[in-house]
Amino acid sequence: MANALNLDTVVLSEDGKSIIILDQTLLPGKTEYLSLNKAEDIWEAIYKLRVRGAPAIGVTGGFAYYILASQLDTDDMDQFVAECTKIMEYINSSRPTAVNLSWALNRMHAVLLAEKEGKTVAQMKERLKEESIAIREEDIAISRNIGAYGYELLEKLGRGVGVMTHCNAGTLATAKYGTALAPIYIALEQGWDPKKDLHVYCDETRPLLQGARLSAYEMQTAGVDTYVQCDNMASYTMKSGKIGIIFVGCDRVAANGDFANKIGTSGVAIIAKHYGIPFYVCAPSSTIDMTLESGDEINIEQRKAEEVTEMWYEQRMAPEGVGVVNPAFDVTDHSLVTGIITEKGIATAPFKESFEKMGIRPVEKYVDKKELCS
Ligand code: MRU
């Protein structure tokens, strides 16, 4: 199987007319790409998690804005802006929790509003193309920086360390390298032995199995000594003394350091606290939403019952008609977090002050305003 690090998760096609995404719903069995240029198909790909992971859907949002804007048949700037606003709102409605999607759409829209004076629609389309490509390129550099800060922590713990992770916040969840798995890729670059120096434990991550299907695949194709465990085995492994550190990704961090990540993350953090295992959250600064005071304000995506009751089974595994809860994310309290690793450094409590010192500020929102998050 190809090393996952060499696969492009999301890119703009050479002719600039489509987004090419790796269909993550087929992994690890099949490596297939989709070429998307219709609004409904892009929306479906994000909603169905064909492209997923907060930074990767942010990059997709940037390309979606550009491609759909470039298809608009008008020379009138006011009409162009009005249509772009509709595009932004439609694409943003595909998934609510990861702030990176609205962050990228807001960034594209801010460029349009700030630079439209004195430009033709055709010139503005070219400018939007540049911006969408910049978002992807920056994501790669940001992920590498997160990896470098995380690697410093691994170095302190020493070779042979056990790392636990939840869901997938690896290269597949970003443009390259990932956030939570980036420190592992940097360690490998620094000559760490993948079989002896690193032992990675991937929570299977019910109900959509991003840990088993994606993180385990990434780590195994990188040659790393990798283990999959059902989510309810995390406490057992932590108690065994095999885990030196936990790295998770995240979808949105509030100003006080509370953060939303894949469902089950808060349980992992609570258990880690019990066993005294350092618990780090890895996130680009674009995932930090300084407009939210605490995690109580984060909008949690609720998904279909069938993902829990039947999707992975030959026959339904719960009685017909039973109630099902299927929140895609949960919020972990900041008191359980050892540090938040960003591309600007590692933030520690009190998190708001730490973020402010790093220059992280609230950004102007055209979509995903606070009143939409109730
Ligand atoms: O529903 P998903 O698979 O998009 O959820 C992904 C996660 O929860 C990741 O941990 C998060 O987006 C960070 S990815 C760098």
PDB file of C-alpha atoms in Angstrom, residues 72-373:
ATOM      1  CA  LEU A  72     -20.540  32.808 -12.356  1.00  0.00           C
ATOM      2  CA  ASP A  73     -21.581  34.418 -15.625  1.00  0.00           C
ATOM      3  CA  THR A  74     -21.654  38.114 -14.790  1.00  0.00           C
ATOM      4  CA  ASP A  75     -19.447  41.176 -15.223  1.00  0.00           C
ATOM      5  CA  ASP A  76     -21.362  43.107 -12.600  1.00  0.00           C
ATOM      6  CA  MET A  77     -19.349  43.235  -9.348  1.00  0.00           C
ATOM      7  CA  ASP A  78     -22.356  43.732  -7.040  1.00  0.00           C
ATOM      8  CA  GLN A  79     -24.085  40.726  -8.533  1.00  0.00           C
ATOM      9  CA  PHE A  80     -20.831  38.729  -8.299  1.00  0.00           C
ATOM     10  CA  VAL A  81     -20.533  39.558  -4.581  1.00  0.00           C
ATOM     11  CA  ALA A  82     -24.190  38.628  -3.963  1.00  0.00           C
ATOM     12  CA  GLU A  83     -23.750  35.251  -5.713  1.00  0.00           C
ATOM     13  CA  CYS A  84     -20.479  34.571  -3.863  1.00  0.00           C
ATOM     14  CA  THR A  85     -22.304  35.191  -0.571  1.00  0.00           C
ATOM     15  CA  LYS A  86     -24.818  32.483  -1.511  1.00  0.00           C
ATOM     16  CA  ILE A  87     -22.027  30.052  -2.464  1.00  0.00           C
ATOM     17  CA  MET A  88     -20.302  30.664   0.868  1.00  0.00           C
ATOM     18  CA  GLU A  89     -23.487  30.081   2.869  1.00  0.00           C
ATOM     19  CA  TYR A  90     -24.377  26.922   0.952  1.00  0.00           C
ATOM     20  CA  ILE A  91     -20.944  25.265   1.279  1.00  0.00           C
ATOM     21  CA  ASN A  92     -20.717  26.261   4.944  1.00  0.00           C
ATOM     22  CA  SER A  93     -23.987  24.433   5.676  1.00  0.00           C
ATOM     23  CA  SER A  94     -22.391  21.051   4.858  1.00  0.00           C
ATOM     24  CA  ARG A  95     -20.756  20.601   8.307  1.00  0.00           C
ATOM     25  CA  PRO A  96     -21.130  22.917  11.311  1.00  0.00           C
ATOM     26  CA  THR A  97     -18.542  22.023  13.964  1.00  0.00           C
ATOM     27  CA  ALA A  98     -15.088  22.427  12.388  1.00  0.00           C
ATOM     28  CA  VAL A  99     -14.483  26.172  12.265  1.00  0.00           C
ATOM     29  CA  ASN A 100     -11.880  25.742   9.500  1.00  0.00           C
ATOM     30  CA  LEU A 101     -14.604  25.445   6.841  1.00  0.00           C
ATOM     31  CA  SER A 102     -16.198  28.783   7.701  1.00  0.00           C
ATOM     32  CA  TRP A 103     -12.759  30.257   8.423  1.00  0.00           C
ATOM     33  CA  ALA A 104     -11.592  29.533   4.849  1.00  0.00           C
ATOM     34  CA  LEU A 105     -14.871  30.745   3.303  1.00  0.00           C
ATOM     35  CA  ASN A 106     -14.717  33.909   5.423  1.00  0.00           C
ATOM     36  CA  ARG A 107     -11.096  34.474   4.344  1.00  0.00           C
ATOM     37  CA  MET A 108     -12.023  34.165   0.664  1.00  0.00           C
ATOM     38  CA  HIS A 109     -14.980  36.483   1.100  1.00  0.00           C
ATOM     39  CA  ALA A 110     -12.896  39.031   3.004  1.00  0.00           C
ATOM     40  CA  VAL A 111     -10.430  39.152   0.074  1.00  0.00           C
ATOM     41  CA  LEU A 112     -13.310  39.770  -2.332  1.00  0.00           C
ATOM     42  CA  LEU A 113     -14.775  42.582  -0.227  1.00  0.00           C
ATOM     43  CA  ALA A 114     -11.407  44.234   0.467  1.00  0.00           C
ATOM     44  CA  GLU A 115     -10.015  44.074  -3.083  1.00  0.00           C
ATOM     45  CA  LYS A 116     -13.006  44.411  -5.427  1.00  0.00           C
ATOM     46  CA  GLU A 117     -12.705  48.188  -5.915  1.00  0.00           C
ATOM     47  CA  GLY A 118     -10.913  48.951  -9.171  1.00  0.00           C
ATOM     48  CA  LYS A 119     -10.905  45.303 -10.318  1.00  0.00           C
ATOM     49  CA  THR A 120     -12.996  43.589 -12.980  1.00  0.00           C
ATOM     50  CA  VAL A 121     -14.854  40.387 -12.125  1.00  0.00           C
ATOM     51  CA  ALA A 122     -12.353  38.464 -14.278  1.00  0.00           C
ATOM     52  CA  GLN A 123      -9.409  39.932 -12.320  1.00  0.00           C
ATOM     53  CA  MET A 124     -11.149  39.171  -9.050  1.00  0.00           C
ATOM     54  CA  LYS A 125     -11.638  35.536 -10.071  1.00  0.00           C
ATOM     55  CA  GLU A 126      -7.862  35.229 -10.648  1.00  0.00           C
ATOM     56  CA  ARG A 127      -7.194  36.784  -7.229  1.00  0.00           C
ATOM     57  CA  LEU A 128      -9.560  34.284  -5.561  1.00  0.00           C
ATOM     58  CA  LYS A 129      -7.741  31.440  -7.279  1.00  0.00           C
ATOM     59  CA  GLU A 130      -4.427  32.652  -5.821  1.00  0.00           C
ATOM     60  CA  GLU A 131      -5.958  32.903  -2.350  1.00  0.00           C
ATOM     61  CA  SER A 132      -7.396  29.384  -2.434  1.00  0.00           C
ATOM     62  CA  ILE A 133      -4.023  27.964  -3.469  1.00  0.00           C
ATOM     63  CA  ALA A 134      -2.338  29.970  -0.677  1.00  0.00           C
ATOM     64  CA  ILE A 135      -4.704  28.459   1.914  1.00  0.00           C
ATOM     65  CA  ARG A 136      -3.584  24.956   0.899  1.00  0.00           C
ATOM     66  CA  GLU A 137       0.115  25.825   0.792  1.00  0.00           C
ATOM     67  CA  GLU A 138      -0.044  27.531   4.183  1.00  0.00           C
ATOM     68  CA  ASP A 139      -1.784  24.470   5.644  1.00  0.00           C
ATOM     69  CA  ILE A 140       1.208  22.306   4.723  1.00  0.00           C
ATOM     70  CA  ALA A 141       3.664  24.718   6.363  1.00  0.00           C
ATOM     71  CA  ILE A 142       1.437  25.073   9.448  1.00  0.00           C
ATOM     72  CA  SER A 143       1.155  21.309   9.890  1.00  0.00           C
ATOM     73  CA  ARG A 144       4.945  20.940   9.691  1.00  0.00           C
ATOM     74  CA  ASN A 145       5.373  23.563  12.413  1.00  0.00           C
ATOM     75  CA  ILE A 146       2.848  21.796  14.643  1.00  0.00           C
ATOM     76  CA  GLY A 147       4.793  18.602  14.007  1.00  0.00           C
ATOM     77  CA  ALA A 148       8.079  20.262  14.983  1.00  0.00           C
ATOM     78  CA  TYR A 149       6.661  21.518  18.318  1.00  0.00           C
ATOM     79  CA  GLY A 150       5.119  18.110  18.999  1.00  0.00           C
ATOM     80  CA  TYR A 151       8.403  16.414  18.132  1.00  0.00           C
ATOM     81  CA  GLU A 152      10.164  18.435  20.859  1.00  0.00           C
ATOM     82  CA  LEU A 153       7.801  16.786  23.359  1.00  0.00           C
ATOM     83  CA  LEU A 154       8.556  13.322  21.938  1.00  0.00           C
ATOM     84  CA  GLU A 155      12.281  14.010  22.207  1.00  0.00           C
ATOM     85  CA  LYS A 156      11.900  14.856  25.902  1.00  0.00           C
ATOM     86  CA  LEU A 157      10.057  11.583  26.495  1.00  0.00           C
ATOM     87  CA  GLY A 158      12.748   9.699  24.570  1.00  0.00           C
ATOM     88  CA  ARG A 159      12.813   7.002  21.935  1.00  0.00           C
ATOM     89  CA  GLY A 160      10.531   4.044  22.484  1.00  0.00           C
ATOM     90  CA  VAL A 161       7.604   6.272  23.486  1.00  0.00           C
ATOM     91  CA  GLY A 162       3.991   5.102  23.159  1.00  0.00           C
ATOM     92  CA  VAL A 163       1.622   7.640  21.587  1.00  0.00           C
ATOM     93  CA  MET A 164      -2.156   7.374  21.692  1.00  0.00           C
ATOM     94  CA  THR A 165      -4.471   9.185  19.300  1.00  0.00           C
ATOM     95  CA  HIS A 166      -8.209   9.390  18.690  1.00  0.00           C
ATOM     96  CA  CYS A 167      -9.961   9.706  15.311  1.00  0.00           C
ATOM     97  CA  ASN A 168      -7.703  10.780  12.445  1.00  0.00           C
ATOM     98  CA  ALA A 169      -5.783  14.018  12.575  1.00  0.00           C
ATOM     99  CA  GLY A 170      -3.052  12.862  10.246  1.00  0.00           C
ATOM    100  CA  THR A 171      -2.001  13.724   6.725  1.00  0.00           C
ATOM    101  CA  LEU A 172      -5.439  12.683   5.402  1.00  0.00           C
ATOM    102  CA  ALA A 173      -7.135  15.301   7.586  1.00  0.00           C
ATOM    103  CA  THR A 174      -4.993  18.163   6.240  1.00  0.00           C
ATOM    104  CA  ALA A 175      -3.206  19.133   3.019  1.00  0.00           C
ATOM    105  CA  LYS A 176      -0.151  17.196   4.287  1.00  0.00           C
ATOM    106  CA  TYR A 177       1.423  15.882   7.546  1.00  0.00           C
ATOM    107  CA  GLY A 178      -1.639  16.334   9.761  1.00  0.00           C
ATOM    108  CA  THR A 179      -1.738  17.846  13.204  1.00  0.00           C
ATOM    109  CA  ALA A 180      -1.809  15.082  15.849  1.00  0.00           C
ATOM    110  CA  LEU A 181       0.233  12.694  13.687  1.00  0.00           C
ATOM    111  CA  ALA A 182       2.614  15.370  12.366  1.00  0.00           C
ATOM    112  CA  PRO A 183       5.067  14.892  15.306  1.00  0.00           C
ATOM    113  CA  ILE A 184       5.392  11.231  14.280  1.00  0.00           C
ATOM    114  CA  TYR A 185       6.215  12.172  10.671  1.00  0.00           C
ATOM    115  CA  ILE A 186       8.828  14.674  11.897  1.00  0.00           C
ATOM    116  CA  ALA A 187      10.350  12.034  14.214  1.00  0.00           C
ATOM    117  CA  LEU A 188      10.674   9.681  11.242  1.00  0.00           C
ATOM    118  CA  GLU A 189      12.363  12.445   9.234  1.00  0.00           C
ATOM    119  CA  GLN A 190      14.770  12.908  12.153  1.00  0.00           C
ATOM    120  CA  GLY A 191      15.820   9.286  11.844  1.00  0.00           C
ATOM    121  CA  TRP A 192      13.715   7.656  14.529  1.00  0.00           C
ATOM    122  CA  ASP A 193      13.307   3.938  13.947  1.00  0.00           C
ATOM    123  CA  PRO A 194       9.634   3.407  13.043  1.00  0.00           C
ATOM    124  CA  LYS A 195       9.497  -0.032  14.609  1.00  0.00           C
ATOM    125  CA  LYS A 196      11.543   0.515  17.790  1.00  0.00           C
ATOM    126  CA  ASP A 197      11.320   4.199  18.653  1.00  0.00           C
ATOM    127  CA  LEU A 198       7.600   4.809  18.168  1.00  0.00           C
ATOM    128  CA  HIS A 199       4.527   2.782  19.142  1.00  0.00           C
ATOM    129  CA  VAL A 200       1.255   4.342  18.043  1.00  0.00           C
ATOM    130  CA  TYR A 201      -2.099   3.301  19.516  1.00  0.00           C
ATOM    131  CA  CYS A 202      -5.082   4.329  17.407  1.00  0.00           C
ATOM    132  CA  ASP A 203      -8.532   4.378  18.961  1.00  0.00           C
ATOM    133  CA  GLU A 204     -10.844   2.734  16.451  1.00  0.00           C
ATOM    134  CA  THR A 205     -13.179   5.788  16.852  1.00  0.00           C
ATOM    135  CA  ARG A 206     -16.776   4.669  16.600  1.00  0.00           C
ATOM    136  CA  PRO A 207     -19.009   5.072  14.756  1.00  0.00           C
ATOM    137  CA  LEU A 208     -17.165   5.934  11.505  1.00  0.00           C
ATOM    138  CA  LEU A 209     -13.862   4.230  12.356  1.00  0.00           C
ATOM    139  CA  GLN A 210     -11.509   7.031  11.348  1.00  0.00           C
ATOM    140  CA  GLY A 211      -8.910   5.579  13.753  1.00  0.00           C
ATOM    141  CA  ALA A 212      -8.990   2.042  12.353  1.00  0.00           C
ATOM    142  CA  ARG A 213      -9.493   2.978   8.709  1.00  0.00           C
ATOM    143  CA  LEU A 214      -7.356   6.111   8.461  1.00  0.00           C
ATOM    144  CA  SER A 215      -4.902   6.662  11.343  1.00  0.00           C
ATOM    145  CA  ALA A 216      -3.888   2.995  11.492  1.00  0.00           C
ATOM    146  CA  TYR A 217      -3.513   2.988   7.687  1.00  0.00           C
ATOM    147  CA  GLU A 218      -1.379   6.132   7.769  1.00  0.00           C
ATOM    148  CA  MET A 219       0.878   4.885  10.517  1.00  0.00           C
ATOM    149  CA  GLN A 220       1.210   1.392   9.081  1.00  0.00           C
ATOM    150  CA  THR A 221       2.067   2.641   5.589  1.00  0.00           C
ATOM    151  CA  ALA A 222       4.698   4.900   7.211  1.00  0.00           C
ATOM    152  CA  GLY A 223       6.185   1.713   8.692  1.00  0.00           C
ATOM    153  CA  VAL A 224       5.388   2.607  12.310  1.00  0.00           C
ATOM    154  CA  ASP A 225       4.664  -0.019  14.982  1.00  0.00           C
ATOM    155  CA  THR A 226       0.883   0.497  15.050  1.00  0.00           C
ATOM    156  CA  TYR A 227      -2.002  -0.887  17.127  1.00  0.00           C
ATOM    157  CA  VAL A 228      -5.746  -0.447  16.729  1.00  0.00           C
ATOM    158  CA  GLN A 229      -7.872  -0.612  19.834  1.00  0.00           C
ATOM    159  CA  CYS A 230     -11.632  -0.347  20.282  1.00  0.00           C
ATOM    160  CA  ASP A 231     -12.464   2.992  21.897  1.00  0.00           C
ATOM    161  CA  ASN A 232     -13.385   1.290  25.162  1.00  0.00           C
ATOM    162  CA  MET A 233      -9.866  -0.215  25.453  1.00  0.00           C
ATOM    163  CA  ALA A 234      -8.154   3.161  25.869  1.00  0.00           C
ATOM    164  CA  SER A 235      -8.282   2.999  29.679  1.00  0.00           C
ATOM    165  CA  TYR A 236      -6.776  -0.498  29.687  1.00  0.00           C
ATOM    166  CA  THR A 237      -3.847   0.606  27.529  1.00  0.00           C
ATOM    167  CA  MET A 238      -3.251   3.782  29.524  1.00  0.00           C
ATOM    168  CA  LYS A 239      -3.227   1.800  32.774  1.00  0.00           C
ATOM    169  CA  SER A 240      -0.674  -0.642  31.326  1.00  0.00           C
ATOM    170  CA  GLY A 241       1.950   2.144  31.343  1.00  0.00           C
ATOM    171  CA  LYS A 242       2.555   1.888  27.593  1.00  0.00           C
ATOM    172  CA  ILE A 243       1.371   5.401  26.773  1.00  0.00           C
ATOM    173  CA  GLY A 244       3.766   8.331  27.265  1.00  0.00           C
ATOM    174  CA  ILE A 245       1.699  11.025  25.587  1.00  0.00           C
ATOM    175  CA  ILE A 246      -1.630  11.603  23.864  1.00  0.00           C
ATOM    176  CA  PHE A 247      -1.988  13.757  20.750  1.00  0.00           C
ATOM    177  CA  VAL A 248      -5.446  14.566  19.365  1.00  0.00           C
ATOM    178  CA  GLY A 249      -6.638  16.972  16.721  1.00  0.00           C
ATOM    179  CA  CYS A 250      -9.575  19.315  17.092  1.00  0.00           C
ATOM    180  CA  ASP A 251     -12.362  20.981  15.172  1.00  0.00           C
ATOM    181  CA  ARG A 252     -12.872  24.152  17.152  1.00  0.00           C
ATOM    182  CA  VAL A 253     -11.208  25.625  20.222  1.00  0.00           C
ATOM    183  CA  ALA A 254     -13.003  28.273  22.298  1.00  0.00           C
ATOM    184  CA  ALA A 255     -11.072  31.199  23.801  1.00  0.00           C
ATOM    185  CA  ASN A 256     -10.909  29.494  27.224  1.00  0.00           C
ATOM    186  CA  GLY A 257      -9.279  26.341  25.751  1.00  0.00           C
ATOM    187  CA  ASP A 258     -12.379  24.106  25.753  1.00  0.00           C
ATOM    188  CA  PHE A 259     -12.334  22.271  22.438  1.00  0.00           C
ATOM    189  CA  ALA A 260     -14.531  20.116  20.211  1.00  0.00           C
ATOM    190  CA  ASN A 261     -13.068  17.022  18.631  1.00  0.00           C
ATOM    191  CA  LYS A 262     -14.364  13.661  17.430  1.00  0.00           C
ATOM    192  CA  ILE A 263     -16.859  12.047  19.762  1.00  0.00           C
ATOM    193  CA  GLY A 264     -15.061  10.146  22.525  1.00  0.00           C
ATOM    194  CA  THR A 265     -12.183  12.604  22.889  1.00  0.00           C
ATOM    195  CA  SER A 266     -13.454  13.968  26.204  1.00  0.00           C
ATOM    196  CA  GLY A 267     -13.494  10.438  27.633  1.00  0.00           C
ATOM    197  CA  VAL A 268      -9.892   9.913  26.557  1.00  0.00           C
ATOM    198  CA  ALA A 269      -8.912  13.196  28.250  1.00  0.00           C
ATOM    199  CA  ILE A 270     -10.682  12.257  31.493  1.00  0.00           C
ATOM    200  CA  ILE A 271      -8.918   8.878  31.605  1.00  0.00           C
ATOM    201  CA  ALA A 272      -5.550  10.474  30.757  1.00  0.00           C
ATOM    202  CA  LYS A 273      -5.965  12.867  33.697  1.00  0.00           C
ATOM    203  CA  HIS A 274      -6.688   9.896  35.982  1.00  0.00           C
ATOM    204  CA  TYR A 275      -3.466   8.153  34.949  1.00  0.00           C
ATOM    205  CA  GLY A 276      -1.380  11.351  34.793  1.00  0.00           C
ATOM    206  CA  ILE A 277      -0.642  11.050  31.063  1.00  0.00           C
ATOM    207  CA  PRO A 278       0.088  14.339  29.226  1.00  0.00           C
ATOM    208  CA  PHE A 279      -2.794  15.191  26.899  1.00  0.00           C
ATOM    209  CA  TYR A 280      -2.041  17.569  23.996  1.00  0.00           C
ATOM    210  CA  VAL A 281      -4.393  19.070  21.431  1.00  0.00           C
ATOM    211  CA  CYS A 282      -2.854  19.840  18.032  1.00  0.00           C
ATOM    212  CA  ALA A 283      -4.439  22.594  15.966  1.00  0.00           C
ATOM    213  CA  PRO A 284      -3.655  25.293  13.435  1.00  0.00           C
ATOM    214  CA  SER A 285      -4.416  28.720  14.890  1.00  0.00           C
ATOM    215  CA  SER A 286      -7.329  28.920  12.396  1.00  0.00           C
ATOM    216  CA  THR A 287      -9.097  26.281  14.525  1.00  0.00           C
ATOM    217  CA  ILE A 288      -9.096  28.642  17.512  1.00  0.00           C
ATOM    218  CA  ASP A 289     -12.374  30.549  17.511  1.00  0.00           C
ATOM    219  CA  MET A 290     -11.774  33.560  19.741  1.00  0.00           C
ATOM    220  CA  THR A 291     -15.392  34.685  19.202  1.00  0.00           C
ATOM    221  CA  LEU A 292     -16.559  31.873  21.513  1.00  0.00           C
ATOM    222  CA  GLU A 293     -15.903  32.262  25.218  1.00  0.00           C
ATOM    223  CA  SER A 294     -16.321  28.601  26.110  1.00  0.00           C
ATOM    224  CA  GLY A 295     -17.064  25.214  24.588  1.00  0.00           C
ATOM    225  CA  ASP A 296     -20.748  25.547  25.592  1.00  0.00           C
ATOM    226  CA  GLU A 297     -21.162  27.765  22.511  1.00  0.00           C
ATOM    227  CA  ILE A 298     -19.848  25.187  20.027  1.00  0.00           C
ATOM    228  CA  ASN A 299     -22.471  23.794  17.639  1.00  0.00           C
ATOM    229  CA  ILE A 300     -22.222  19.996  17.715  1.00  0.00           C
ATOM    230  CA  GLU A 301     -23.103  18.145  14.517  1.00  0.00           C
ATOM    231  CA  GLN A 302     -25.700  15.403  14.974  1.00  0.00           C
ATOM    232  CA  ARG A 303     -25.573  12.622  12.384  1.00  0.00           C
ATOM    233  CA  LYS A 304     -27.861   9.876  11.133  1.00  0.00           C
ATOM    234  CA  ALA A 305     -28.816   6.920  13.357  1.00  0.00           C
ATOM    235  CA  GLU A 306     -27.883   4.353  10.707  1.00  0.00           C
ATOM    236  CA  GLU A 307     -24.165   5.163  11.198  1.00  0.00           C
ATOM    237  CA  VAL A 308     -24.513   3.560  14.641  1.00  0.00           C
ATOM    238  CA  THR A 309     -27.025   0.795  14.034  1.00  0.00           C
ATOM    239  CA  GLU A 310     -26.252  -0.659  10.606  1.00  0.00           C
ATOM    240  CA  MET A 311     -23.531   0.979   8.556  1.00  0.00           C
ATOM    241  CA  TRP A 312     -20.694  -1.437   9.430  1.00  0.00           C
ATOM    242  CA  TYR A 313     -22.693  -4.620   9.870  1.00  0.00           C
ATOM    243  CA  GLU A 314     -24.078  -7.216   7.490  1.00  0.00           C
ATOM    244  CA  GLN A 315     -27.317  -7.009   9.407  1.00  0.00           C
ATOM    245  CA  ARG A 316     -28.765  -4.364  11.685  1.00  0.00           C
ATOM    246  CA  MET A 317     -27.302  -4.568  15.210  1.00  0.00           C
ATOM    247  CA  ALA A 318     -29.938  -2.725  17.233  1.00  0.00           C
ATOM    248  CA  PRO A 319     -33.684  -3.302  17.460  1.00  0.00           C
ATOM    249  CA  GLU A 320     -35.821  -1.433  14.931  1.00  0.00           C
ATOM    250  CA  GLY A 321     -37.329   1.712  16.398  1.00  0.00           C
ATOM    251  CA  VAL A 322     -34.819   2.122  19.255  1.00  0.00           C
ATOM    252  CA  GLY A 323     -33.652   5.671  20.009  1.00  0.00           C
ATOM    253  CA  VAL A 324     -30.087   6.464  18.888  1.00  0.00           C
ATOM    254  CA  VAL A 325     -27.718   9.249  19.885  1.00  0.00           C
ATOM    255  CA  ASN A 326     -25.069  10.128  17.298  1.00  0.00           C
ATOM    256  CA  PRO A 327     -23.231  13.371  18.053  1.00  0.00           C
ATOM    257  CA  ALA A 328     -20.178  13.610  15.771  1.00  0.00           C
ATOM    258  CA  PHE A 329     -18.125  15.573  18.318  1.00  0.00           C
ATOM    259  CA  ASP A 330     -17.858  16.269  22.019  1.00  0.00           C
ATOM    260  CA  VAL A 331     -16.363  19.134  23.983  1.00  0.00           C
ATOM    261  CA  THR A 332     -13.410  18.519  26.295  1.00  0.00           C
ATOM    262  CA  ASP A 333     -12.977  20.859  29.236  1.00  0.00           C
ATOM    263  CA  HIS A 334      -9.815  22.961  29.168  1.00  0.00           C
ATOM    264  CA  SER A 335      -8.886  21.745  32.669  1.00  0.00           C
ATOM    265  CA  LEU A 336      -8.028  18.348  31.130  1.00  0.00           C
ATOM    266  CA  VAL A 337      -5.654  19.786  28.511  1.00  0.00           C
ATOM    267  CA  THR A 338      -1.883  19.858  29.124  1.00  0.00           C
ATOM    268  CA  GLY A 339      -1.233  22.089  26.108  1.00  0.00           C
ATOM    269  CA  ILE A 340      -2.548  23.167  22.721  1.00  0.00           C
ATOM    270  CA  ILE A 341       0.107  22.813  20.034  1.00  0.00           C
ATOM    271  CA  THR A 342      -0.284  25.405  17.268  1.00  0.00           C
ATOM    272  CA  GLU A 343       2.047  26.493  14.471  1.00  0.00           C
ATOM    273  CA  LYS A 344       2.940  29.501  16.658  1.00  0.00           C
ATOM    274  CA  GLY A 345       3.969  27.496  19.720  1.00  0.00           C
ATOM    275  CA  ILE A 346       2.388  25.534  22.567  1.00  0.00           C
ATOM    276  CA  ALA A 347      -0.398  27.329  24.436  1.00  0.00           C
ATOM    277  CA  THR A 348      -0.917  26.502  28.112  1.00  0.00           C
ATOM    278  CA  ALA A 349      -3.408  27.596  30.792  1.00  0.00           C
ATOM    279  CA  PRO A 350      -4.720  30.234  31.101  1.00  0.00           C
ATOM    280  CA  PHE A 351      -5.374  29.579  27.430  1.00  0.00           C
ATOM    281  CA  LYS A 352      -6.998  32.879  26.499  1.00  0.00           C
ATOM    282  CA  GLU A 353      -3.921  34.814  27.606  1.00  0.00           C
ATOM    283  CA  SER A 354      -1.639  32.333  25.917  1.00  0.00           C
ATOM    284  CA  PHE A 355      -3.566  32.635  22.614  1.00  0.00           C
ATOM    285  CA  GLU A 356      -3.520  36.424  22.832  1.00  0.00           C
ATOM    286  CA  LYS A 357       0.259  36.418  23.396  1.00  0.00           C
ATOM    287  CA  MET A 358       0.568  34.386  20.188  1.00  0.00           C
ATOM    288  CA  GLY A 359      -1.395  37.081  18.344  1.00  0.00           C
ATOM    289  CA  ILE A 360      -4.516  34.942  17.876  1.00  0.00           C
ATOM    290  CA  ARG A 361      -7.553  37.249  17.610  1.00  0.00           C
ATOM    291  CA  PRO A 362     -11.246  36.952  16.670  1.00  0.00           C
ATOM    292  CA  VAL A 363     -11.729  37.050  12.886  1.00  0.00           C
ATOM    293  CA  GLU A 364     -14.471  38.849  10.959  1.00  0.00           C
ATOM    294  CA  LYS A 365     -17.293  36.405  10.192  1.00  0.00           C
ATOM    295  CA  TYR A 366     -19.644  36.604   7.226  1.00  0.00           C
ATOM    296  CA  VAL A 367     -20.854  33.040   7.768  1.00  0.00           C
ATOM    297  CA  ASP A 368     -20.832  30.977  10.975  1.00  0.00           C
ATOM    298  CA  LYS A 369     -21.796  33.942  13.077  1.00  0.00           C
ATOM    299  CA  LYS A 370     -22.385  33.285  16.746  1.00  0.00           C
ATOM    300  CA  GLU A 371     -26.187  33.423  16.405  1.00  0.00           C
ATOM    301  CA  LEU A 372     -26.013  30.530  13.915  1.00  0.00           C
ATOM    302  CA  CYS A 373     -24.369  28.338  16.536  1.00  0.00           C
TER     303      CYS A 373
END
